[in-house]
mmCIF file of C-alpha atoms in Angstrom:
data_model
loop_
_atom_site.group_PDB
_atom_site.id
_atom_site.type_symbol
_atom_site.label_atom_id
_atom_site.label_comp_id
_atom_site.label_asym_id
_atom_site.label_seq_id
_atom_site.Cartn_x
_atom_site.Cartn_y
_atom_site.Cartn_z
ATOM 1 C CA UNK A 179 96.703 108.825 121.017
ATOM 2 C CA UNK A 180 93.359 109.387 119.404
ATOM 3 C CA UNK A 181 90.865 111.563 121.350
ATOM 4 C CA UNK A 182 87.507 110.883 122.167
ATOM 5 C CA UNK A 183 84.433 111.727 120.017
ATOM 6 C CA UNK A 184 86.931 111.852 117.056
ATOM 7 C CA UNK A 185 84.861 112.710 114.228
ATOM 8 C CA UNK A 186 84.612 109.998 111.670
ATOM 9 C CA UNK A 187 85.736 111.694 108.004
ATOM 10 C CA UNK A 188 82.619 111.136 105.313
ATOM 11 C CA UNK A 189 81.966 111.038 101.738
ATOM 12 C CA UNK A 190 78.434 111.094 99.841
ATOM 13 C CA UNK A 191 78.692 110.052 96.346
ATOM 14 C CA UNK A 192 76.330 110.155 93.976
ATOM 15 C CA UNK A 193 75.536 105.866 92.632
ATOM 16 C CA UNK A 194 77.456 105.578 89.681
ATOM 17 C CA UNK A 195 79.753 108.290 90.236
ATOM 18 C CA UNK A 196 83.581 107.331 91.059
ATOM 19 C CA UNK A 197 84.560 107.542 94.853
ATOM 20 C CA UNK A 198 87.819 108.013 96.494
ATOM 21 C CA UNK A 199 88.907 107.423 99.699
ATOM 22 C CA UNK A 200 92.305 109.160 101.323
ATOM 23 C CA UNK A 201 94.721 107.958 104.276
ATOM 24 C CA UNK A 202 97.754 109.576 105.552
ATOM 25 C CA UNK A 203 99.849 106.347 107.246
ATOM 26 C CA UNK A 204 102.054 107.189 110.112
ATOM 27 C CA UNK A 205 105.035 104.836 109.109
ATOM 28 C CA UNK A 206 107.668 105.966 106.418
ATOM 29 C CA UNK A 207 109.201 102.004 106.980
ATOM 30 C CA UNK A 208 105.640 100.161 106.163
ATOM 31 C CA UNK A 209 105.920 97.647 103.370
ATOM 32 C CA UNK A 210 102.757 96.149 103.518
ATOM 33 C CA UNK A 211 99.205 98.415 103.440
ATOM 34 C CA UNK A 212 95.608 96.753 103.089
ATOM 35 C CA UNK A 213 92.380 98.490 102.653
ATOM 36 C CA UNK A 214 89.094 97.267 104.565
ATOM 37 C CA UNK A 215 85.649 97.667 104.522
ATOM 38 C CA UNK A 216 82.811 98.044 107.604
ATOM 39 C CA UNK A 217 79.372 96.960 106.534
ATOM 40 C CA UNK A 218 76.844 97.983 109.558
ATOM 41 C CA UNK A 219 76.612 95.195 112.164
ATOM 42 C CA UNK A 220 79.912 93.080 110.688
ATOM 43 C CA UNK A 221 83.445 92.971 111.046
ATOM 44 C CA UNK A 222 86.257 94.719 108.834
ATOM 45 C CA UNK A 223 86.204 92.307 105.462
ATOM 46 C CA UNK A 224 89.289 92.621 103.072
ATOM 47 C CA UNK A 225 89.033 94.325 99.850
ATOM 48 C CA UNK A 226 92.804 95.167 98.215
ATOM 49 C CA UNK A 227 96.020 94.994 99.604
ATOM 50 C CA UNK A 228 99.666 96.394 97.822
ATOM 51 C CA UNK A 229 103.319 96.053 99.016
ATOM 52 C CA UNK A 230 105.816 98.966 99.008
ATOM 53 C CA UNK A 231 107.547 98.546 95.537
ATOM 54 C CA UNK A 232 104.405 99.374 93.907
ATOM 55 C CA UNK A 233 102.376 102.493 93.429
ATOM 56 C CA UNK A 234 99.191 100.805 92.069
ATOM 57 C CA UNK A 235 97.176 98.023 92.233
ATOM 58 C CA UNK A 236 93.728 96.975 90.774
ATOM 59 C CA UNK A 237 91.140 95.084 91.730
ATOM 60 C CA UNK A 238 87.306 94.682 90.470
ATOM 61 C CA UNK A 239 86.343 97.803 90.363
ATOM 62 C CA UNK A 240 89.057 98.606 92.914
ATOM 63 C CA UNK A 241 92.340 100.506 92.466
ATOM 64 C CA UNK A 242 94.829 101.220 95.362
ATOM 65 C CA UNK A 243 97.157 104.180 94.308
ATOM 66 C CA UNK A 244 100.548 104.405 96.783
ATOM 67 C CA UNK A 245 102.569 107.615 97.644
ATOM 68 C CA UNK A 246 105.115 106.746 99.380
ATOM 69 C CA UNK A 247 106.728 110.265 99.338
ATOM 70 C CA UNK A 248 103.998 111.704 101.350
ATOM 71 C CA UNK A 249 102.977 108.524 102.941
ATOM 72 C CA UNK A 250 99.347 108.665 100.933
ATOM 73 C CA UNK A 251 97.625 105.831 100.462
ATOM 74 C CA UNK A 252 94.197 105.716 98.326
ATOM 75 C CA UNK A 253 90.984 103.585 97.479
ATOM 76 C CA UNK A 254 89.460 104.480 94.160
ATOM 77 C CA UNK A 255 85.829 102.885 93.780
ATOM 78 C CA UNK A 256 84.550 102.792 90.187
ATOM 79 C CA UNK A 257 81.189 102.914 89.384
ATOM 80 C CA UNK A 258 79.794 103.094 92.876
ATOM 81 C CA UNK A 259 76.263 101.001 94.004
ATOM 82 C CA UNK A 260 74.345 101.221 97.164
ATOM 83 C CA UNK A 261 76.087 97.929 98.754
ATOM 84 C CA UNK A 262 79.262 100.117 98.498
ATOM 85 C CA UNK A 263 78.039 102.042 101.321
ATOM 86 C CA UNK A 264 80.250 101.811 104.068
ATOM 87 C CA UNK A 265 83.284 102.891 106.563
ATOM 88 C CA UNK A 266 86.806 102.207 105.067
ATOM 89 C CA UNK A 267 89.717 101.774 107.011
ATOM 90 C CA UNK A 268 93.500 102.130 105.733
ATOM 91 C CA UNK A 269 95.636 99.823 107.444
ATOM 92 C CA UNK A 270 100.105 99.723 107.216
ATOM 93 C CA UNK A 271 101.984 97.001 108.370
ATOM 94 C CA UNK A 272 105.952 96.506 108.409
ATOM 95 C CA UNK A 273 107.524 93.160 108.250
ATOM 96 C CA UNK A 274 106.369 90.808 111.332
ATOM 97 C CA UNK A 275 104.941 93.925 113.056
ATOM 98 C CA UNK A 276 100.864 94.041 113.878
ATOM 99 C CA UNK A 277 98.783 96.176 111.388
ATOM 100 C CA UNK A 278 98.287 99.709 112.591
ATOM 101 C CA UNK A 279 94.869 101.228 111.386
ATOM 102 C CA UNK A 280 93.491 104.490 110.228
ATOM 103 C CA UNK A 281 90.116 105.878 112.253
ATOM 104 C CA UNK A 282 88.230 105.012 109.043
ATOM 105 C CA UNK A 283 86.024 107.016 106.480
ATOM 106 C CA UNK A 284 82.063 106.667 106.207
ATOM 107 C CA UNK A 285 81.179 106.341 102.764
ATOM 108 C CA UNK A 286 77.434 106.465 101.856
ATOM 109 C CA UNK A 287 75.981 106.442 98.052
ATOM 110 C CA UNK A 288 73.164 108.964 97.107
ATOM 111 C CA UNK A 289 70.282 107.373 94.898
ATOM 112 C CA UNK B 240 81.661 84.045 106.410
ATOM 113 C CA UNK B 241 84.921 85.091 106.553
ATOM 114 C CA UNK B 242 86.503 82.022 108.535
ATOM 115 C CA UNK B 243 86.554 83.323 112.065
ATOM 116 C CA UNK B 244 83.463 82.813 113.841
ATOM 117 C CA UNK B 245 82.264 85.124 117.184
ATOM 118 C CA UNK B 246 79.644 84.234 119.476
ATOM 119 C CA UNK B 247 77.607 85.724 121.231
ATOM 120 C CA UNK B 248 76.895 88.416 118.281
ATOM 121 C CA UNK B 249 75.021 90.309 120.819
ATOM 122 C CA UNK B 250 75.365 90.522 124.342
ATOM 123 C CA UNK B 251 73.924 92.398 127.689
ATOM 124 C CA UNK B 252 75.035 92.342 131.209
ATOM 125 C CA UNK B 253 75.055 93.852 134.274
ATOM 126 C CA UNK B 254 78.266 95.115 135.670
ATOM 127 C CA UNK B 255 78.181 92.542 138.624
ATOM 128 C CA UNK B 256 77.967 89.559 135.782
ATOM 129 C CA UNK B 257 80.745 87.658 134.513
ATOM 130 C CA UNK B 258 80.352 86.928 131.065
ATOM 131 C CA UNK B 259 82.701 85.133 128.096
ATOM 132 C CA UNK B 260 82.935 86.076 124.289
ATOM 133 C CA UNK B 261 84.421 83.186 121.918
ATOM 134 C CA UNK B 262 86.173 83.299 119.049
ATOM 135 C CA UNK B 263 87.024 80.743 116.567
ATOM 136 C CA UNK B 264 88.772 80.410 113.231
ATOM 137 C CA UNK B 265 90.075 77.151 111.270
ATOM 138 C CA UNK B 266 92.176 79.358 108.291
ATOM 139 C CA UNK B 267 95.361 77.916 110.160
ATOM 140 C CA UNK B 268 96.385 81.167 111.166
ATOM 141 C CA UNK B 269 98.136 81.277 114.148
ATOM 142 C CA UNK B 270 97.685 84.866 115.269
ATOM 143 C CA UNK B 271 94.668 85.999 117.067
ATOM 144 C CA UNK B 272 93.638 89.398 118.228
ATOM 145 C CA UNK B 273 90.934 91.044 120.173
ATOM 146 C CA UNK B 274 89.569 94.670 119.215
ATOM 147 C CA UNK B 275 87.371 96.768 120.820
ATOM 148 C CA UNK B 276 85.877 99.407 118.526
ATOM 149 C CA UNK B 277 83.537 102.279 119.941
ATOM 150 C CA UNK B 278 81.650 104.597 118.445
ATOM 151 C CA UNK B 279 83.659 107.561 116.845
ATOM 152 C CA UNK B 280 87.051 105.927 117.610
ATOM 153 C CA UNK B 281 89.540 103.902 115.699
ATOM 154 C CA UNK B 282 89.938 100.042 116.394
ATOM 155 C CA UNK B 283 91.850 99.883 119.350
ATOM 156 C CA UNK B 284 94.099 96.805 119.847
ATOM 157 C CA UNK B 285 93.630 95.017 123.062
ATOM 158 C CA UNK B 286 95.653 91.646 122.863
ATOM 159 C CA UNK B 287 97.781 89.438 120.984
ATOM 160 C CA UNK B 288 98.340 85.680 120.919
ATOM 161 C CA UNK B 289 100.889 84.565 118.989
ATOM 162 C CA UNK B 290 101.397 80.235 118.630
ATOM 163 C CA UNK B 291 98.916 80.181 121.961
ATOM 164 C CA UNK B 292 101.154 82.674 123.704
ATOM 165 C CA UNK B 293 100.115 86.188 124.563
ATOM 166 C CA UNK B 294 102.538 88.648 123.119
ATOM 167 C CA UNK B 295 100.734 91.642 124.026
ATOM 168 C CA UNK B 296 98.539 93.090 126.766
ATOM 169 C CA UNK B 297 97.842 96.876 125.345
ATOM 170 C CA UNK B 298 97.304 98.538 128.738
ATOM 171 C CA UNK B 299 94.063 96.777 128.904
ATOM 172 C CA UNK B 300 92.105 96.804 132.512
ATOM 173 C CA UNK B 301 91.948 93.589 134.375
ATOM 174 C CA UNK B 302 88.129 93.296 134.222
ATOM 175 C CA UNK B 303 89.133 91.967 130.791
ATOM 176 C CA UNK B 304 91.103 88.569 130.587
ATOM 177 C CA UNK B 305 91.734 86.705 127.662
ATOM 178 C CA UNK B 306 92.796 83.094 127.012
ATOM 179 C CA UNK B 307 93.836 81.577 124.122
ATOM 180 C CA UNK B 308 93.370 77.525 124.780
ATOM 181 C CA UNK B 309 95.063 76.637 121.591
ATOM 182 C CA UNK B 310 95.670 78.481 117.778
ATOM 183 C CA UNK B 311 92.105 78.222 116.531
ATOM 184 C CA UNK B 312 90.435 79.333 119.541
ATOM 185 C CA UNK B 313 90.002 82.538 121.729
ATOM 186 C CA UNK B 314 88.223 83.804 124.404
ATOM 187 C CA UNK B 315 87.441 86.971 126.557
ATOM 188 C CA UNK B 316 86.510 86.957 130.289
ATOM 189 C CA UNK B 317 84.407 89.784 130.985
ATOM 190 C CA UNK B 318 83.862 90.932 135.094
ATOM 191 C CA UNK B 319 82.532 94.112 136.966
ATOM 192 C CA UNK B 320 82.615 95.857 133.674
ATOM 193 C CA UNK B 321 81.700 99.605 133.437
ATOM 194 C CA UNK B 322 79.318 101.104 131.097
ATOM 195 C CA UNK B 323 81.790 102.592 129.062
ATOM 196 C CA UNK B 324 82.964 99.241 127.964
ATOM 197 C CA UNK B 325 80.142 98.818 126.084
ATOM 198 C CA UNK B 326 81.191 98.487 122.538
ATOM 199 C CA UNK B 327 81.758 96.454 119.471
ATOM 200 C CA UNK B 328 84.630 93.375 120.349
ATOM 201 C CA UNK B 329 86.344 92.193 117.371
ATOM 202 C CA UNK B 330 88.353 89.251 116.922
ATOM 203 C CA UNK B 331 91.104 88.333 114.222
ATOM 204 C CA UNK B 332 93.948 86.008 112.930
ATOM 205 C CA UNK B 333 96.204 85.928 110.481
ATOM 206 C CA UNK B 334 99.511 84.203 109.984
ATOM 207 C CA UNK B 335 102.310 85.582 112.054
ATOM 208 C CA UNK B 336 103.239 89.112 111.405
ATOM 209 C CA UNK B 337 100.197 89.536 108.951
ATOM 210 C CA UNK B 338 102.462 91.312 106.436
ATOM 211 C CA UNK B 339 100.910 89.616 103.381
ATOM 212 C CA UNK B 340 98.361 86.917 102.703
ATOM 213 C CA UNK B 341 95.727 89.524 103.131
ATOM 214 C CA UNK B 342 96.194 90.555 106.600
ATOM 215 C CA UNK B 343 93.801 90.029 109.278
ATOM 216 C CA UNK B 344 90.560 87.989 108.820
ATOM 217 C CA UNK B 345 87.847 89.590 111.222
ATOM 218 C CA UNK B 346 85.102 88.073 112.416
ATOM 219 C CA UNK B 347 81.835 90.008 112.625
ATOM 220 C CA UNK B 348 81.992 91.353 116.169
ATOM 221 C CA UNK B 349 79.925 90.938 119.528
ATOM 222 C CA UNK B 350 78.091 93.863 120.266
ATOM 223 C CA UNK B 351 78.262 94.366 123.901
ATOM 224 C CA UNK B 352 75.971 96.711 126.074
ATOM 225 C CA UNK B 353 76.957 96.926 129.909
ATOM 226 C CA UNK B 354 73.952 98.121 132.019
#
């Protein structure tokens, strides 16, 4: 289980710069893996999702690379702005199971 | 909006009060969760409801009781809560099993503060 006053993992970025965001998933039999984002004061919102029998997928401005060797998952953010500030959680899922999700990583943009 | 709709967004009480969070979503999913999410931890699952019928109870303490009248709605009983249950409760659906369609569909959270 996760301990308390787990440190949340952050990345500064300068605007315009590229970002990328890492997560390890537990699960060697998930099929199904979704990246979310945590605007202050709101609920995780969807940004990109990919199944298992690909290694990347792109979205605007978003690319989710796969690893399924080493069970890596990453969130590639082009072009970064201010509203892309952040925390970013990893989530895996397997068939009809419930998502299982990653403790999240605060991203904040530098002027 | 993302299609599932919390209320209160914010919310004090004492930890003699009995209090209720709502959640509502009309996506016709049919899965609905409850999350409580602190400060410095990962989400942390609390129920299930799948088709109005709870399919899980994660080792949560009986001050907290859900109920899930039907799919589009869900609620949270809150009594004699501690201070340390002050957090952020999240609520989502999807359609069963969530693998695909986009996963879960969060609403924005009621930020509780027990005093």
């Amino acid at each position: 289980g996760e301990s308390v006053g787990l440190h949340l993992p952050t990345l500064s970025v300068q605007e315009g710069d590229n970002s990328i965001i890492n997560c390890a998933y537990s699960n060697s039999a998930s099929d199904y893996f979704i990246w979310y984002k945590q605007e202050s004061g709101k609920g995780p919102q969807f940004i990109i999702d990919i199944r298992s029998n690909m290694d990347k997928r792109q979205g605007q401005r978003v690319t989710v690379l796969l690893n399924k060797t080493v069970k890596h998952l990453s969130l590639q953010i082009a072009a970064t702005q201010p509203g892309d500030s952040a925390v970013y959680f990893c989530a895996e899922g397997f068939g009809n199971e419930k998502l299982t999700f990653g403790t999240g990583t605060r991203l904040t943009i530098i002027p | 909006e993302t299609g599932v709709t919390q209320t209160p967004r914010h919310l004090v009480m004492g930890m003699t009060n009995k209090k209720s969070l709502k959640c509502e979503q009309h996506l016709g999913h049919n899965a609905m969760y409850w999350y409580k999410q602190s400060a410095k931890k990962p989400l942390e699952l609390m129920f299930v409801y799948n088709f109005k019928e709870q399919t899980e109870n994660n080792s949560v303490p009986s001050r907290f009781s859900p109920e899930c009248p039907n799919s589009s709605h869900l609620f949270l009983h809150l009594h004699t809560l501690q201070p340390e249950d002050s957090a952020l409760y999240l609520c989502a659906s999807s359609p069963p099993g969530a693998s695909g369609s986009g996963g879960y569909t969060f609403g924005s959270g009621t930020r509780l503060t027990v005093v």
